PDB file of C-alpha atoms in Angstrom:
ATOM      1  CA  UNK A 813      63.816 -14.412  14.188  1.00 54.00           C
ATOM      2  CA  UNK A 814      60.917 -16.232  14.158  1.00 66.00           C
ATOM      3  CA  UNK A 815      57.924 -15.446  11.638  1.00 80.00           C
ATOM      4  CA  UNK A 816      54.036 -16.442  12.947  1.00 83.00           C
ATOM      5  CA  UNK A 817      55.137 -19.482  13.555  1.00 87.00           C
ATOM      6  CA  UNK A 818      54.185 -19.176  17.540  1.00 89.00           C
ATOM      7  CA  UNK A 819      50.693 -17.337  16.052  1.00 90.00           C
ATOM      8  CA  UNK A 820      49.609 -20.724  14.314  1.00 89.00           C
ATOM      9  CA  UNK A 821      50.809 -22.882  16.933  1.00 91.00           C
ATOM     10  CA  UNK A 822      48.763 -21.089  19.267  1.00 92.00           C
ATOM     11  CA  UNK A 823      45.355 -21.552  17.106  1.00 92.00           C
ATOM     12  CA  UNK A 824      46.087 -25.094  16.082  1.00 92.00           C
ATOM     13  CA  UNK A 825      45.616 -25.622  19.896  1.00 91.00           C
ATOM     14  CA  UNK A 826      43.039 -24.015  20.238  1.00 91.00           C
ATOM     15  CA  UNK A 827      41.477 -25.797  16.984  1.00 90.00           C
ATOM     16  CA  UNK A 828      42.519 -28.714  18.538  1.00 91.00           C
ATOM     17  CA  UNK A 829      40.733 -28.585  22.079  1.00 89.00           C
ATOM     18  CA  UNK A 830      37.255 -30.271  22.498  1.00 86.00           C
ATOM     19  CA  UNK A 831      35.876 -26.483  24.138  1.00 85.00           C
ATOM     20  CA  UNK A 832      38.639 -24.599  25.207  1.00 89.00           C
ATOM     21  CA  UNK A 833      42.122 -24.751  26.267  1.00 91.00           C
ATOM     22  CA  UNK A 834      43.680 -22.981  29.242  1.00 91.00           C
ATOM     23  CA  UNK A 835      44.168 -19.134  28.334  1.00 92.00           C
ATOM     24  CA  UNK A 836      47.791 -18.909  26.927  1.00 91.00           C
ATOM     25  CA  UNK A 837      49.520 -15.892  28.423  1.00 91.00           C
ATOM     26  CA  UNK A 838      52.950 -17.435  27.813  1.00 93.00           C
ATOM     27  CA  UNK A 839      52.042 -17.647  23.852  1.00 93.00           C
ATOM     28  CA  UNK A 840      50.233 -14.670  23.427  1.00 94.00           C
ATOM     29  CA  UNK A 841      53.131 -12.524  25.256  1.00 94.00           C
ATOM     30  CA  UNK A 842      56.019 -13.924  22.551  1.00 93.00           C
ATOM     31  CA  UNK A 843      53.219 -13.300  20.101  1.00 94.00           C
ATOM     32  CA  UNK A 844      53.067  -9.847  20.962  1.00 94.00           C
ATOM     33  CA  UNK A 845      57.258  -9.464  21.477  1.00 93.00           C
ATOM     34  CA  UNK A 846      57.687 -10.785  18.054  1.00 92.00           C
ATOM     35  CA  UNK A 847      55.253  -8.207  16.502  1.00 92.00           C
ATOM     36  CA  UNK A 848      57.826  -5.651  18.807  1.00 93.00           C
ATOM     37  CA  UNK A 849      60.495  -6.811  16.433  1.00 90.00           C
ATOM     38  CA  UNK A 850      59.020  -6.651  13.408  1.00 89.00           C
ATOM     39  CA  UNK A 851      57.960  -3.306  13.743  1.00 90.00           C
ATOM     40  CA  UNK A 852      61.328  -2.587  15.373  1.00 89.00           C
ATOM     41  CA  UNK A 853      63.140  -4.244  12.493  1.00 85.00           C
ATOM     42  CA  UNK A 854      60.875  -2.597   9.988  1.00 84.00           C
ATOM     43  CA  UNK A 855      61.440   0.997  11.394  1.00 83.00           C
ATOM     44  CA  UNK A 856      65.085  -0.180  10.993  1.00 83.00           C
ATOM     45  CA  UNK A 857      65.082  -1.528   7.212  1.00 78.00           C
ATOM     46  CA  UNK A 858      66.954   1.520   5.307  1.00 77.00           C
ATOM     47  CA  UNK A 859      69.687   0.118   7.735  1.00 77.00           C
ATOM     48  CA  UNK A 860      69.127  -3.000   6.679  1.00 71.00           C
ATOM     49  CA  UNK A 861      72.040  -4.415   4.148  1.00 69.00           C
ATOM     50  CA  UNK A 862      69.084  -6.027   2.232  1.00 72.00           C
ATOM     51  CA  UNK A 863      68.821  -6.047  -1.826  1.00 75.00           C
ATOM     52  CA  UNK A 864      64.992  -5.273  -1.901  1.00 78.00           C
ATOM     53  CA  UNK A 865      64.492  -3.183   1.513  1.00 81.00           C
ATOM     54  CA  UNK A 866      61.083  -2.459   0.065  1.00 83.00           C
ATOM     55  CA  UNK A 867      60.138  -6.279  -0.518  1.00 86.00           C
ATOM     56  CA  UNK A 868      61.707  -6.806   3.510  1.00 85.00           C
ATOM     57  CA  UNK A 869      59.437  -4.345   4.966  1.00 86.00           C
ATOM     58  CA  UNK A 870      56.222  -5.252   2.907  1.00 88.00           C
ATOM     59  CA  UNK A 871      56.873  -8.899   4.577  1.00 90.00           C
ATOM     60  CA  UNK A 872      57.440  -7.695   8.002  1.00 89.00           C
ATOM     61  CA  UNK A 873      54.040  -5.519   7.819  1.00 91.00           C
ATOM     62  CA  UNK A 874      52.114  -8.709   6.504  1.00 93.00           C
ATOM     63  CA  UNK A 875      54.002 -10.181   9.572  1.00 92.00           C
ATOM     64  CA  UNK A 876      52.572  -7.851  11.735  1.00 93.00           C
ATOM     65  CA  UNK A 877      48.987  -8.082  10.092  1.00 94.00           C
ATOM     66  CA  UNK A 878      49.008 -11.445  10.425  1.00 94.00           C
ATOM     67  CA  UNK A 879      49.910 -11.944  13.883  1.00 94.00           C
ATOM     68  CA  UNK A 880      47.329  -9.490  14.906  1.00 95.00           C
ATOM     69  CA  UNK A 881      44.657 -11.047  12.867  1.00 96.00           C
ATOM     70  CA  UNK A 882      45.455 -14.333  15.040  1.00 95.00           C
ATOM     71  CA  UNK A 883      45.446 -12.617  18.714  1.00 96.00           C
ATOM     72  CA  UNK A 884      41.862 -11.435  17.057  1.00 96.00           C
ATOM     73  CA  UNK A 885      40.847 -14.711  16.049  1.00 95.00           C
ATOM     74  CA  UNK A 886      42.433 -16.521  19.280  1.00 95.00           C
ATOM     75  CA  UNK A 887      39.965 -13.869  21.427  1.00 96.00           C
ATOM     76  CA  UNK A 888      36.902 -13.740  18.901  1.00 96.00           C
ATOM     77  CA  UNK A 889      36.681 -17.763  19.073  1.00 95.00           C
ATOM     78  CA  UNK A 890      36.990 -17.831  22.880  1.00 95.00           C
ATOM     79  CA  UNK A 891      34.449 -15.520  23.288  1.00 95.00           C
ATOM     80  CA  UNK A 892      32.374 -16.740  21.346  1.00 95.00           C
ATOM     81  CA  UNK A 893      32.581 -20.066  23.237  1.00 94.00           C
ATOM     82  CA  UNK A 894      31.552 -18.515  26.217  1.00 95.00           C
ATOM     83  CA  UNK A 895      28.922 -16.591  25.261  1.00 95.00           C
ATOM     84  CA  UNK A 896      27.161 -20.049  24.768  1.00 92.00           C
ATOM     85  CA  UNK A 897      28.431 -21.307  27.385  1.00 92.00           C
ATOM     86  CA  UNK A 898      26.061 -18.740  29.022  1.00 93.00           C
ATOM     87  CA  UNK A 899      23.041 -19.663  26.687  1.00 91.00           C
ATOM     88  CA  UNK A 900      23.860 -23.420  27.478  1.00 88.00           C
ATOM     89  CA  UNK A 901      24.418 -23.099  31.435  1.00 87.00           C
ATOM     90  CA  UNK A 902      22.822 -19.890  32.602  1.00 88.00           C
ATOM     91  CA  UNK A 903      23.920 -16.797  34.467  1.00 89.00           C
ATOM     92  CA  UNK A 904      26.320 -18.844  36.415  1.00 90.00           C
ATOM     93  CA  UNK A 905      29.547 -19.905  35.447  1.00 90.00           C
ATOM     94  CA  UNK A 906      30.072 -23.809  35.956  1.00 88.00           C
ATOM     95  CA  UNK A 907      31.881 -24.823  39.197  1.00 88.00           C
ATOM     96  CA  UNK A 908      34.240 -27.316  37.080  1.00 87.00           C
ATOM     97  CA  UNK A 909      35.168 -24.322  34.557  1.00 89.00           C
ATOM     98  CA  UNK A 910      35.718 -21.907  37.652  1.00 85.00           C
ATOM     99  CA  UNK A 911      38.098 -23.849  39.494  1.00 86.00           C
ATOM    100  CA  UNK A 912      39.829 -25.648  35.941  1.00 87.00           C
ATOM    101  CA  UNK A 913      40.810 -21.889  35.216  1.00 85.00           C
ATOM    102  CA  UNK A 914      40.527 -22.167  32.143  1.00 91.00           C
ATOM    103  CA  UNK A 915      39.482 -18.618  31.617  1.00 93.00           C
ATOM    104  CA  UNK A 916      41.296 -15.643  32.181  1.00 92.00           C
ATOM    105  CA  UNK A 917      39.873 -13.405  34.981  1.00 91.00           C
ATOM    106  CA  UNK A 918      38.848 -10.732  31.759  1.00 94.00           C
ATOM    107  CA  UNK A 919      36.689 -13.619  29.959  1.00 94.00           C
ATOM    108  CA  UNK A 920      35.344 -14.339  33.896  1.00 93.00           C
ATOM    109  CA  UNK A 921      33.780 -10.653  33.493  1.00 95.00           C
ATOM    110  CA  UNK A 922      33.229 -11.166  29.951  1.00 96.00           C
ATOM    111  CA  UNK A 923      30.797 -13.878  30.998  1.00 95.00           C
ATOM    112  CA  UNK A 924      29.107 -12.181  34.189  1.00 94.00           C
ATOM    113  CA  UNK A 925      28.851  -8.847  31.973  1.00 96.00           C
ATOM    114  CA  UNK A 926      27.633 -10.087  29.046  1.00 95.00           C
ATOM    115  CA  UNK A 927      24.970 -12.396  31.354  1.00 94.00           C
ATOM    116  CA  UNK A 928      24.164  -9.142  33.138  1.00 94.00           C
ATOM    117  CA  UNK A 929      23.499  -7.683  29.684  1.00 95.00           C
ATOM    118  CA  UNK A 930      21.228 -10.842  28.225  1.00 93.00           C
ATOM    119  CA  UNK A 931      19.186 -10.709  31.902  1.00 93.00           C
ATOM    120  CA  UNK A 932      18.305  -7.008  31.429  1.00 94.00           C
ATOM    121  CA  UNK A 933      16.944  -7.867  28.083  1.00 94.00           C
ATOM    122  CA  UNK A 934      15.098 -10.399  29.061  1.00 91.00           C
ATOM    123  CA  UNK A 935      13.867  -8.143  31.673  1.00 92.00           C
ATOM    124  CA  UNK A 936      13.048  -5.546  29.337  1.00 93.00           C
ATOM    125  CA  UNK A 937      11.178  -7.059  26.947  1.00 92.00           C
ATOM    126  CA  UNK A 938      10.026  -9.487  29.641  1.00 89.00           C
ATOM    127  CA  UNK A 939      10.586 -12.990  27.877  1.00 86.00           C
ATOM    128  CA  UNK A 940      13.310 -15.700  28.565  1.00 86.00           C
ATOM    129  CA  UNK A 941      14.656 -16.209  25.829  1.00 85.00           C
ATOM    130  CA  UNK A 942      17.364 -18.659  27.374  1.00 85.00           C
ATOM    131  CA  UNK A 943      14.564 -20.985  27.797  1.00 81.00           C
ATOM    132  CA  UNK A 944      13.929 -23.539  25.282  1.00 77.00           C
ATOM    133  CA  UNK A 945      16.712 -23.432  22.985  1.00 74.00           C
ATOM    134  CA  UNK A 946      15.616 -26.600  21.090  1.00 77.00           C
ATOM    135  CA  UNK A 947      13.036 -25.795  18.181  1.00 76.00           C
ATOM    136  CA  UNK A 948       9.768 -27.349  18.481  1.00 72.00           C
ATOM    137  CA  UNK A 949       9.816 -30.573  16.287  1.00 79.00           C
ATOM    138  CA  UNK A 950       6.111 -30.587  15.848  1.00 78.00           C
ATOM    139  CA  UNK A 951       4.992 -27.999  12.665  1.00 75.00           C
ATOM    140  CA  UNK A 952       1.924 -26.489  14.124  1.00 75.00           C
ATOM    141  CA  UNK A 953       2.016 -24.910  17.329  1.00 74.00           C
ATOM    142  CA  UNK A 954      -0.031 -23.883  20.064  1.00 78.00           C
ATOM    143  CA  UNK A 955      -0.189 -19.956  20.744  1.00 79.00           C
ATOM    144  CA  UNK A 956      -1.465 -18.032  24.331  1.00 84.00           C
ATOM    145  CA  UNK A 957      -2.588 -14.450  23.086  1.00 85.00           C
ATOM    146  CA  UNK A 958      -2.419 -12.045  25.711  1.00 86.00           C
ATOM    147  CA  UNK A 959      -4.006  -9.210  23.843  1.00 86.00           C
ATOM    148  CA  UNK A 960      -6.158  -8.845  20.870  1.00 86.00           C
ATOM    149  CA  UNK A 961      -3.769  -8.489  17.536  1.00 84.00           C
ATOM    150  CA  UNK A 962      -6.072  -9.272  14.791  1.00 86.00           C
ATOM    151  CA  UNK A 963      -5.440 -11.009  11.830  1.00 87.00           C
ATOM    152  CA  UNK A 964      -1.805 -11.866  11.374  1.00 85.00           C
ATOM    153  CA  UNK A 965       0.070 -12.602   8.423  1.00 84.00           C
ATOM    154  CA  UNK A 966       2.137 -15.765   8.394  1.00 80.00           C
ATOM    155  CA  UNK A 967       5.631 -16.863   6.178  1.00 78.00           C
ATOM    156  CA  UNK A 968       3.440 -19.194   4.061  1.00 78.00           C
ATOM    157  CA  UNK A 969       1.260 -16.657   3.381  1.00 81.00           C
ATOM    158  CA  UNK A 970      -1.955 -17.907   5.990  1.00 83.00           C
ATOM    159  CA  UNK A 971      -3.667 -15.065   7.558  1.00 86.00           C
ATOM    160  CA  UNK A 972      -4.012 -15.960  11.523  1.00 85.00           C
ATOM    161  CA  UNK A 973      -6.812 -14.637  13.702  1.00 86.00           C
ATOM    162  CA  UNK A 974      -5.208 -13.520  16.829  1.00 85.00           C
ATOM    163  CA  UNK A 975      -7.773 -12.637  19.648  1.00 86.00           C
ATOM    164  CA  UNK A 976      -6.661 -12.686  23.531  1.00 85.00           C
ATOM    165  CA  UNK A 977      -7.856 -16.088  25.144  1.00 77.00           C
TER     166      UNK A 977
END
């Protein structure tokens, strides 16, 4: 029996990669067998011919946390790839990543859902915030007012006049 070893394998890959690696079924499947046996063999431990039975299932739980905290971090970091992936590249998803399959069909609608998602609110509030992602590099900036706002408070403490024009 085998104990996380497959887990940390699978994250050291994914550690590893320059963005990501192709979506590991294979791993996470024995991943998710060998939590089966630990909570199998952990049901089983009064059977168990085991000085500290106690000691054996307290390790096969923190098996079985453990292995589930890496399928969550394996997911959590993908995800979090391609959600700026779609900040990066826009509401469609990159020929060369499409036809790499790299992503599993659920992270393909993870990407179209969550684009759907940042377009509506963009819609709603009417701004784009996908466009210019750098920061300006100069410290004063020029402002359009649309409507009159008054005086404004800034983070330094300056108070701002803003009237439309």
């Amino acid at each position: 029996m085998t104990f996380c070893s497959r887990g940390k394998e699978l994250l050291r890959d994914l550690t590893r990669a320059e963005w990501l690696p192709v979506y590991d079924d294979d791993s996470l499947r024995a991943i998710l067998s060998e939590m089966g046996e630990h909570m199998d063999e952990a049901l089983r431990v009064n059977e168990v011919d085991i000085a500290d039975q106690a000691f054996y299932a307290k390790f096969l739980m923190s098996c079985l946390k453990r292995n589930g905290k890496v399928l969550h971090a394996y997911h959590l970091k993908r995800l979090e790839k391609i959600r700026d992936m779609r900040w990066a590249s826009g509401p469609v998803l990159p020929s060369h990543i499409q036809q790499s399959g790299v992503l599993s069909t659920r992270e393909t609608d993870f990407f179209s859902r969550y684009g759907e998602i940042l377009s509506n609110y963009c819609d709603d509030v009417d701004l784009d915030l996908t466009a210019d992602m750098d920061p300006p590099t100069e410290s004063l900036i020029h402002i359009h007012v649309l409507e009159d706002c008054g005086e404004v408070l800034t983070e330094s403490g300056q108070s701002v006049d803003l009237q439309r024009g």
